[in-house]
CSV table of C-alpha atoms and ligand atoms in Angstrom, one decimal:
chain,number,residue,atom,x,y,z
A,999,UNK,CA,0.0,0.0,0.0
A,1000,UNK,CA,1.1,3.6,-0.4
A,1001,UNK,CA,2.1,6.1,2.2
A,1002,UNK,CA,2.3,9.6,0.8
A,1003,UNK,CA,2.5,8.1,-2.7
A,1004,UNK,CA,5.3,5.6,-1.9
A,1005,UNK,CA,4.7,1.9,-1.9
A,1006,UNK,CA,5.4,0.1,1.4
A,1007,UNK,CA,5.1,-3.3,2.9
A,1008,UNK,CA,5.0,-3.5,6.7
A,1009,UNK,CA,8.2,-5.5,7.0
A,1010,UNK,CA,11.2,-6.0,4.6
A,1011,UNK,CA,14.8,-7.2,4.7
A,1012,UNK,CA,17.1,-4.3,5.0
A,1013,UNK,CA,19.7,-5.0,2.4
A,1014,UNK,CA,19.0,-3.1,-0.7
A,1015,UNK,CA,15.3,-3.7,-1.1
A,1016,UNK,CA,14.0,-7.1,-2.3
A,1017,UNK,CA,17.0,-9.2,-1.1
A,1018,UNK,CA,17.2,-12.7,-2.5
A,1019,UNK,CA,17.6,-15.3,0.3
A,1020,UNK,CA,20.6,-16.8,-1.5
A,1021,UNK,CA,22.5,-13.6,-0.9
A,1022,UNK,CA,22.1,-13.9,2.8
A,1023,UNK,CA,25.5,-13.5,4.5
A,1024,UNK,CA,24.7,-13.3,8.2
A,1025,UNK,CA,24.6,-9.5,8.3
A,1026,UNK,CA,21.0,-8.8,7.1
A,1027,UNK,CA,18.6,-6.9,9.3
A,1028,UNK,CA,14.9,-6.3,9.0
A,1029,UNK,CA,12.9,-3.0,8.7
A,1030,UNK,CA,9.5,-2.5,10.2
A,1031,UNK,CA,7.0,0.4,10.4
A,1032,UNK,CA,6.8,1.4,14.1
A,1033,UNK,CA,3.1,1.1,14.6
A,1034,UNK,CA,3.2,2.6,18.2
A,1035,UNK,CA,4.0,6.0,16.6
A,1036,UNK,CA,1.0,6.1,14.3
A,1037,UNK,CA,-1.0,8.1,13.4
A,1038,UNK,CA,1.1,10.9,14.6
A,1039,UNK,CA,4.5,9.9,13.1
A,1040,UNK,CA,5.4,7.6,10.3
A,1041,UNK,CA,8.7,6.0,11.3
A,1042,UNK,CA,10.6,2.9,10.2
A,1043,UNK,CA,12.8,0.9,12.6
A,1044,UNK,CA,15.7,-1.4,12.0
A,1045,UNK,CA,15.5,-4.8,13.9
A,1046,UNK,CA,18.8,-6.5,14.1
A,1047,UNK,CA,18.4,-9.5,16.5
A,1048,UNK,CA,15.9,-12.1,17.5
A,1049,UNK,CA,15.7,-10.4,21.0
A,1050,UNK,CA,14.8,-7.1,19.3
A,1051,UNK,CA,12.1,-8.8,17.2
A,1052,UNK,CA,10.6,-10.4,20.3
A,1053,UNK,CA,10.5,-6.9,21.9
A,1054,UNK,CA,8.9,-5.4,18.7
A,1055,UNK,CA,6.2,-8.1,18.8
A,1056,UNK,CA,5.5,-7.7,22.6
A,1057,UNK,CA,5.3,-3.9,22.5
A,1058,UNK,CA,3.2,-4.0,19.4
A,1059,UNK,CA,5.5,-2.1,17.2
A,1060,UNK,CA,4.5,-4.9,14.8
A,1061,UNK,CA,1.1,-6.4,15.4
A,1062,UNK,CA,-1.9,-8.1,13.7
A,1063,UNK,CA,-1.9,-11.9,13.3
A,1064,UNK,CA,-0.4,-12.2,9.8
A,1065,UNK,CA,2.3,-9.6,10.4
A,1066,UNK,CA,3.2,-11.2,13.8
A,1067,UNK,CA,3.8,-14.4,11.8
A,1068,UNK,CA,6.0,-12.7,9.2
A,1069,UNK,CA,7.9,-10.9,12.0
A,1070,UNK,CA,8.5,-14.2,13.8
A,1071,UNK,CA,9.8,-15.8,10.6
A,1072,UNK,CA,12.2,-12.9,10.2
A,1073,UNK,CA,13.1,-13.3,13.9
A,1074,UNK,CA,14.2,-16.8,13.1
A,1075,UNK,CA,16.2,-15.5,10.2
A,1076,UNK,CA,17.9,-13.0,12.4
A,1077,UNK,CA,18.8,-15.8,14.8
A,1078,UNK,CA,20.6,-17.6,12.1
A,1079,UNK,CA,22.8,-14.5,11.5
A,1080,UNK,CA,24.4,-15.4,14.9
A,1081,UNK,CA,24.1,-19.2,15.2
A,1082,UNK,CA,22.3,-21.8,13.1
A,1083,UNK,CA,22.8,-24.9,15.3
A,1084,UNK,CA,19.8,-26.8,16.4
A,1085,UNK,CA,20.0,-25.6,20.0
A,1086,UNK,CA,20.2,-21.9,19.0
A,1087,UNK,CA,17.2,-22.2,16.6
A,1088,UNK,CA,15.1,-24.0,19.2
A,1089,UNK,CA,16.0,-21.3,21.7
A,1090,UNK,CA,15.0,-18.5,19.3
A,1091,UNK,CA,11.7,-20.3,18.5
A,1092,UNK,CA,11.0,-20.6,22.2
A,1093,UNK,CA,11.5,-16.9,22.8
A,1094,UNK,CA,9.4,-15.9,19.8
A,1095,UNK,CA,6.6,-18.3,20.8
A,1096,UNK,CA,6.4,-16.7,24.2
A,1097,UNK,CA,6.1,-13.2,22.9
A,1098,UNK,CA,2.3,-13.2,22.2
A,1099,UNK,CA,0.0,-16.2,22.8
A,1100,UNK,CA,-3.2,-15.7,20.9
A,1101,UNK,CA,-2.4,-15.2,17.2
A,1102,UNK,CA,-1.8,-18.7,15.8
A,1103,UNK,CA,0.2,-17.3,12.8
A,1104,UNK,CA,3.1,-16.9,15.1
A,1105,UNK,CA,3.4,-20.6,16.0
A,1106,UNK,CA,2.5,-21.5,12.4
A,1107,UNK,CA,5.4,-19.4,11.0
A,1108,UNK,CA,8.0,-20.5,13.7
A,1109,UNK,CA,7.1,-24.2,13.1
A,1110,UNK,CA,7.4,-23.7,9.3
A,1111,UNK,CA,10.8,-22.2,9.7
A,1112,UNK,CA,12.0,-25.0,12.0
A,1113,UNK,CA,10.7,-27.6,9.5
A,1114,UNK,CA,12.5,-26.0,6.6
A,1115,UNK,CA,15.8,-25.3,8.5
A,1116,UNK,CA,16.5,-28.2,10.8
A,1117,UNK,CA,16.9,-30.9,8.0
A,1118,UNK,CA,19.5,-28.7,6.2
A,1119,UNK,CA,23.2,-28.7,6.9
A,1120,UNK,CA,24.1,-25.9,9.3
A,1121,UNK,CA,26.0,-24.0,6.6
A,1122,UNK,CA,22.9,-23.6,4.5
A,1123,UNK,CA,20.5,-22.6,7.2
A,1124,UNK,CA,21.1,-18.8,7.2
A,1125,UNK,CA,20.4,-18.3,3.5
A,1126,UNK,CA,17.4,-20.7,3.6
A,1127,UNK,CA,16.0,-18.8,6.6
A,1128,UNK,CA,16.0,-15.5,4.9
A,1129,UNK,CA,14.6,-17.1,1.7
A,1130,UNK,CA,11.8,-18.8,3.7
A,1131,UNK,CA,10.8,-15.6,5.6
A,1132,UNK,CA,10.6,-13.7,2.3
A,1133,UNK,CA,8.4,-16.5,0.9
A,1134,UNK,CA,6.1,-16.3,3.9
A,1135,UNK,CA,5.7,-12.6,3.3
A,1136,UNK,CA,5.1,-13.0,-0.4
A,1137,UNK,CA,2.5,-15.7,0.3
A,1138,UNK,CA,0.7,-13.4,2.8
A,1139,UNK,CA,0.4,-10.7,0.1
A,1140,UNK,CA,-1.0,-13.1,-2.4
A,1141,UNK,CA,-3.5,-14.6,0.1
A,1142,UNK,CA,-4.7,-11.2,1.2
A,1143,UNK,CA,-5.2,-10.0,-2.4
A,1144,UNK,CA,-7.4,-13.1,-3.0
A,1145,UNK,CA,-9.4,-12.4,0.2
A,1146,UNK,CA,-10.0,-8.9,-1.2
A,1147,UNK,CA,-11.4,-10.3,-4.5
A,1148,UNK,CA,-13.7,-12.9,-2.8
A,1149,UNK,CA,-14.9,-10.2,-0.4
A,1150,UNK,CA,-15.4,-7.8,-3.3
A,1151,UNK,CA,-17.8,-10.3,-4.9
A,1152,UNK,CA,-19.8,-10.5,-1.7
A,1153,UNK,CA,-19.9,-6.6,-1.4
A,1154,UNK,CA,-21.0,-6.3,-5.0
A,1155,UNK,CA,-23.9,-8.6,-4.4
A,1156,UNK,CA,-24.9,-6.7,-1.3
A,1157,UNK,CA,-24.7,-3.3,-3.1
A,1158,UNK,CA,-26.8,-4.7,-5.9
A,1159,UNK,CA,-29.5,-5.8,-3.4
A,1160,UNK,CA,-29.5,-2.5,-1.4
A,1161,UNK,CA,-29.0,-0.2,-4.4
A,1162,UNK,CA,-27.0,2.3,-2.3
A,1163,UNK,CA,-23.5,3.0,-1.0
A,1164,UNK,CA,-22.5,0.4,1.6
A,1165,UNK,CA,-21.8,1.1,5.2
A,1166,UNK,CA,-19.3,-1.5,6.6
A,1167,UNK,CA,-18.3,-1.7,10.2
A,1168,UNK,CA,-14.9,-3.0,11.2
A,1169,UNK,CA,-13.2,-3.5,14.6
A,1170,UNK,CA,-9.6,-3.1,15.5
A,1171,UNK,CA,-7.1,-3.0,12.6
A,1172,UNK,CA,-7.1,-5.8,10.1
A,1173,UNK,CA,-5.8,-3.7,7.3
A,1174,UNK,CA,-2.4,-3.7,5.6
A,1175,UNK,CA,-0.7,-2.6,8.8
A,1176,UNK,CA,-1.8,-5.9,10.3
A,1177,UNK,CA,-0.4,-8.0,7.5
A,1178,UNK,CA,2.5,-7.7,5.0
A,1179,UNK,CA,0.2,-5.9,2.6
A,1180,UNK,CA,-3.5,-5.4,1.7
A,1181,UNK,CA,-4.9,-6.5,5.0
A,1182,UNK,CA,-7.6,-9.1,5.6
A,1183,UNK,CA,-10.9,-7.3,6.7
A,1184,UNK,CA,-9.9,-4.2,4.8
A,1185,UNK,CA,-8.7,-5.9,1.7
A,1186,UNK,CA,-12.3,-6.3,0.3
A,1187,UNK,CA,-12.9,-2.7,1.2
A,1188,UNK,CA,-9.8,-1.5,-0.7
A,1189,UNK,CA,-10.8,-3.7,-3.6
A,1190,UNK,CA,-14.4,-2.3,-3.6
A,1191,UNK,CA,-13.2,1.3,-3.4
A,1192,UNK,CA,-10.7,0.7,-6.2
A,1193,UNK,CA,-13.4,-1.0,-8.3
A,1194,UNK,CA,-15.6,2.1,-8.0
A,1195,UNK,CA,-18.1,0.6,-5.5
A,1196,UNK,CA,-19.3,3.3,-3.1
A,1197,UNK,CA,-18.3,2.2,0.4
A,1198,UNK,CA,-18.1,4.0,3.8
A,1199,UNK,CA,-16.5,2.4,6.8
A,1200,UNK,CA,-17.5,2.7,10.4
A,1201,UNK,CA,-14.3,2.4,12.4
A,1202,UNK,CA,-14.5,1.2,16.0
A,1203,UNK,CA,-12.0,3.1,18.0
A,1204,UNK,CA,-11.0,-0.3,19.7
A,1205,UNK,CA,-10.0,0.6,23.3
A,1206,UNK,CA,-7.6,0.1,25.0
A,1207,UNK,CA,-4.9,0.3,22.3
A,1208,UNK,CA,-7.1,2.2,19.8
A,1209,UNK,CA,-6.0,0.3,16.7
A,1210,UNK,CA,-9.2,1.4,14.9
A,1211,UNK,CA,-8.9,5.1,15.7
A,1212,UNK,CA,-5.1,5.2,15.3
A,1213,UNK,CA,-4.3,2.7,12.5
A,1214,UNK,CA,-7.4,1.7,10.6
A,1215,UNK,CA,-8.5,5.4,10.2
A,1216,UNK,CA,-4.9,6.4,9.1
A,1217,UNK,CA,-4.8,3.6,6.5
A,1218,UNK,CA,-8.2,4.4,5.1
A,1219,UNK,CA,-7.3,8.0,4.9
A,1220,UNK,CA,-4.0,7.2,3.0
A,1221,UNK,CA,-6.1,5.2,0.5
A,1222,UNK,CA,-8.9,7.8,0.3
A,1223,UNK,CA,-11.7,5.5,1.6
A,1224,UNK,CA,-14.5,7.4,3.3
A,1225,UNK,CA,-14.7,6.5,6.9
A,1226,UNK,CA,-16.0,7.7,10.3
A,1227,UNK,CA,-14.5,6.8,13.7
A,1228,UNK,CA,-17.0,5.7,16.3
A,1229,UNK,CA,-16.7,4.9,20.0
A,1230,UNK,CA,-16.6,1.2,20.7
A,1231,UNK,CA,-20.1,1.4,22.2
A,1232,UNK,CA,-21.8,3.0,19.2
A,1233,UNK,CA,-22.0,0.0,16.8
A,1234,UNK,CA,-25.1,-1.6,18.3
A,1235,UNK,CA,-27.0,1.6,18.1
A,1236,UNK,CA,-26.0,2.2,14.5
A,1237,UNK,CA,-27.1,-1.4,13.6
A,1238,UNK,CA,-30.5,-0.9,15.3
A,1239,UNK,CA,-31.1,2.1,13.0
A,1240,UNK,CA,-30.1,0.4,9.8
A,1241,UNK,CA,-26.9,2.3,9.4
A,1242,UNK,CA,-24.6,-0.8,9.1
A,1243,UNK,CA,-25.0,-3.1,6.1
A,1244,UNK,CA,-22.3,-5.6,7.1
A,1245,UNK,CA,-19.5,-6.2,9.6
A,1246,UNK,CA,-16.1,-7.4,8.5
A,1247,UNK,CA,-13.4,-8.2,11.1
A,1248,UNK,CA,-10.1,-10.0,11.0
A,1249,UNK,CA,-9.1,-12.9,13.3
A,1250,UNK,CA,-6.2,-14.0,15.4
A,1251,UNK,CA,-7.2,-17.7,15.5
A,1252,UNK,CA,-10.2,-19.5,14.0
A,1253,UNK,CA,-11.0,-23.1,15.1
A,1254,UNK,CA,-11.7,-25.9,12.7
A,1255,UNK,CA,-15.4,-25.4,13.7
A,1256,UNK,CA,-15.4,-21.7,12.8
A,1257,UNK,CA,-15.2,-20.0,16.2
A,1258,UNK,CA,-13.5,-16.7,15.6
A,1259,UNK,CA,-11.0,-15.2,18.1
A,1260,UNK,CA,-10.3,-11.5,17.5
A,1261,UNK,CA,-9.7,-8.3,19.3
A,1262,UNK,CA,-11.6,-7.8,22.5
A,1263,UNK,CA,-15.1,-6.4,21.7
A,1264,UNK,CA,-15.6,-8.3,18.5
A,1265,UNK,CA,-18.0,-10.7,20.3
A,1266,UNK,CA,-20.3,-7.8,21.3
A,1267,UNK,CA,-20.4,-6.5,17.7
A,1268,UNK,CA,-21.3,-10.0,16.5
A,1269,UNK,CA,-24.1,-10.2,19.1
A,1270,UNK,CA,-25.5,-6.9,18.0
A,1271,UNK,CA,-25.2,-7.9,14.3
A,1272,UNK,CA,-27.0,-11.2,15.0
A,1273,UNK,CA,-29.8,-9.4,16.8
A,1274,UNK,CA,-30.2,-6.9,14.0
A,1275,UNK,CA,-29.8,-9.4,11.1
A,1276,UNK,CA,-26.6,-7.6,9.9
A,1277,UNK,CA,-24.3,-10.1,8.1
A,1278,UNK,CA,-21.1,-10.6,10.1
A,1279,UNK,CA,-18.0,-11.8,8.2
A,1280,UNK,CA,-14.5,-12.7,9.4
A,1281,UNK,CA,-11.7,-12.4,6.8
A,1282,UNK,CA,-9.3,-15.2,7.6
A,1283,UNK,CA,-6.1,-16.3,5.8
A,1284,UNK,CA,-5.7,-20.1,6.1
A,1285,UNK,CA,-2.5,-19.7,8.4
A,1286,UNK,CA,-4.9,-18.2,10.9
A,1287,UNK,CA,-6.9,-21.4,11.2
A,1288,UNK,CA,-6.0,-23.7,14.0
A,1289,UNK,CA,-7.1,-27.1,12.8
A,1290,UNK,CA,-6.2,-28.6,16.2
A,1291,UNK,CA,-8.9,-26.8,18.0
A,1292,UNK,CA,-12.7,-27.3,17.9
A,1293,UNK,CA,-13.9,-25.2,20.9
A,1294,UNK,CA,-12.7,-21.6,20.7
A,1295,UNK,CA,-14.1,-20.6,24.1
A,1296,UNK,CA,-12.3,-23.4,26.0
A,1297,UNK,CA,-9.2,-23.9,24.0
A,1298,UNK,CA,-7.9,-20.6,22.6
A,1299,UNK,CA,-5.3,-18.9,24.9
A,1300,UNK,CA,-6.4,-15.3,25.5
A,1301,UNK,CA,-3.6,-12.8,26.1
A,1302,UNK,CA,-3.9,-10.7,29.2
A,1303,UNK,CA,-2.0,-7.4,28.6
A,1304,UNK,CA,-0.7,-4.9,31.1
A,1305,UNK,CA,-3.5,-3.0,32.9
A,1306,UNK,CA,-1.6,0.2,32.2
A,1307,UNK,CA,-3.1,0.1,28.7
A,1308,UNK,CA,-6.5,0.6,30.2
A,1309,UNK,CA,-5.4,3.1,32.8
A,1310,UNK,CA,-3.6,5.4,30.3
A,1311,UNK,CA,-4.4,6.8,26.9
A,1312,UNK,CA,-1.9,8.5,24.7
A,1313,UNK,CA,-2.4,11.2,22.1
A,1314,UNK,CA,-1.0,14.3,20.5
A,1315,UNK,CA,-1.1,17.4,22.7
A,1316,UNK,CA,-1.7,20.9,21.4
A,1317,UNK,CA,2.1,21.5,21.3
A,1318,UNK,CA,2.6,18.5,19.0
A,1319,UNK,CA,4.1,16.2,21.6
A,1320,UNK,CA,2.7,12.7,22.1
A,1321,UNK,CA,1.7,12.2,25.7
A,1322,UNK,CA,0.1,9.5,27.9
A,1323,UNK,CA,-2.5,10.6,30.4
A,1324,UNK,CA,-4.2,8.5,33.1
A,1325,UNK,CA,-7.9,8.2,32.6
A,1326,UNK,CA,-8.9,6.2,35.7
A,1327,UNK,CA,-8.7,7.1,39.4
A,1328,UNK,CA,-5.3,6.4,41.0
A,1329,UNK,CA,-5.5,3.2,42.9
A,1330,UNK,CA,-8.4,1.6,41.0
A,1331,UNK,CA,-7.7,-1.9,39.6
A,1332,UNK,CA,-7.9,-2.4,35.8
A,1333,UNK,CA,-8.0,-5.6,33.8
A,1334,UNK,CA,-7.0,-6.0,30.1
A,1335,UNK,CA,-8.1,-9.2,28.3
A,1336,UNK,CA,-6.9,-8.5,24.7
A,1337,UNK,CA,-9.1,-10.9,22.7
A,1338,UNK,CA,-12.5,-12.6,22.8
A,1339,UNK,CA,-14.1,-15.5,21.0
A,1340,UNK,CA,-17.2,-15.1,18.8
A,1341,UNK,CA,-18.9,-18.5,18.5
A,1342,UNK,CA,-19.5,-19.8,15.0
A,1343,UNK,CA,-23.2,-19.6,15.4
A,1344,UNK,CA,-23.0,-15.7,15.2
A,1345,UNK,CA,-20.8,-15.7,12.1
A,1346,UNK,CA,-22.4,-15.4,8.7
A,1347,UNK,CA,-19.3,-16.3,6.7
A,1348,UNK,CA,-15.6,-16.7,6.7
A,1349,UNK,CA,-13.8,-15.0,3.8
A,1350,UNK,CA,-10.6,-17.0,3.0
A,1351,UNK,CA,-8.3,-16.9,0.0
A,1352,UNK,CA,-10.1,-19.9,-1.3
A,1353,UNK,CA,-13.6,-18.4,-1.2
A,1354,UNK,CA,-16.3,-17.6,1.3
A,1355,UNK,CA,-18.2,-20.2,3.3
A,1356,UNK,CA,-20.4,-20.5,6.5
A,1357,UNK,CA,-18.1,-21.2,9.5
A,1358,UNK,CA,-19.3,-24.8,9.8
A,1359,UNK,CA,-18.1,-25.6,6.2
A,1360,UNK,CA,-14.5,-24.3,6.7
A,1361,UNK,CA,-13.0,-27.8,7.0
A,1362,UNK,CA,-14.8,-29.0,3.9
A,1363,UNK,CA,-14.0,-26.0,1.8
A,1364,UNK,CA,-10.3,-25.9,2.7
A,1365,UNK,CA,-9.0,-29.1,4.2
A,1366,UNK,CA,-11.0,-31.8,2.5
A,1367,UNK,CA,-11.0,-30.0,-0.9
A,1368,UNK,CA,-7.2,-29.4,-0.8
A,1369,UNK,CA,-5.7,-32.3,1.3
B,2793,MRU,O1,-3.5,-6.8,19.4
B,2793,MRU,P1,-3.4,-6.7,18.0
B,2793,MRU,O2,-3.4,-5.3,17.5
B,2793,MRU,O3,-2.3,-7.5,17.4
B,2793,MRU,O4,-4.8,-7.4,17.5
B,2793,MRU,C1,-5.0,-7.4,16.1
B,2793,MRU,C2,-6.3,-8.0,15.8
B,2793,MRU,O5,-7.1,-8.4,16.6
B,2793,MRU,C3,-6.7,-8.1,14.3
B,2793,MRU,O6,-8.1,-8.0,14.1
B,2793,MRU,C4,-6.3,-9.5,13.9
B,2793,MRU,O7,-4.9,-9.8,14.2
B,2793,MRU,C5,-6.5,-9.7,12.4
B,2793,MRU,S1,-5.2,-8.9,11.5
B,2793,MRU,C6,-5.4,-9.1,9.9
């Protein structure tokens, strides 16, 4: 996607642009967009070790399930710069896996890297690691573009039915900042906008980290997509008054049975959508599906983040400085579960790179059709 007219991915090897993995010589680093600075400052950062990548993931300088997976893959590549023996790779994998628990893309990417690297002679692992991380990134872009096209077909049908511009509600940030490029939930929206379909996006602010207000709104603005930021509590009211035509969200982990784990507050939007007969879609790349799980509520680990994220909000002051202010009484307790699970029964459809299906048909559409 473009920032001020220049094309960016959210993560790239820092060695003269599109470095070929075969050129890896143990000195490559990785560049990321520091998402904690947005929307106020657009800054890129150099990440030069697996420890620095673990920290970037934990502090959410990189975030969003597919991007966390890509960042973890590059974290493994950074580890091979220093040491490619089995013990070192397993130690790097262990540190990356502990950085954030909910998005399954992280474990998926780390396991894929280990599977590719460990059978190779040690001397070949570094080049192979950089090559594999780049492949994971390229695949993510292709997957998200396909999600965009399948979602576009669904939006075209809805627009034809309603004969008016579409109002789409989204929660958190599942745009290009949350992936390598294009996004998941926002990919159909970009595709629709680019195809000339009139769309307007209701952007949930998404407390406590405000990914909607800070990141989704910024992205949509860069792309020229009409949007309005709403408080997290406004969505149900808008749905009751016919002002939302569909909801599209991303996901951090989806079970084989179609339960959708996503940013905290998604479940409440799904309940309101169900009550108001508003179609509710989750846009899900297949690496976000955890085929080992069938009961999202019981099985998916939910990250508990620091209560300080609830107690403090940060923003730009009148003098242009970015400041954090406390918004709760000193001494009050705060809790910060970061994700929730929307049961499959509340989900109209899952948009994947292979097509759209009801949640209960995920396994048939993807696994059985493509064993
Ligand atoms: O805590 P975050 O910002 O990493 O959470 C992100 C989300 O919940 C996204 O909706 C999800 O990862 C899908 S991203 C395409």
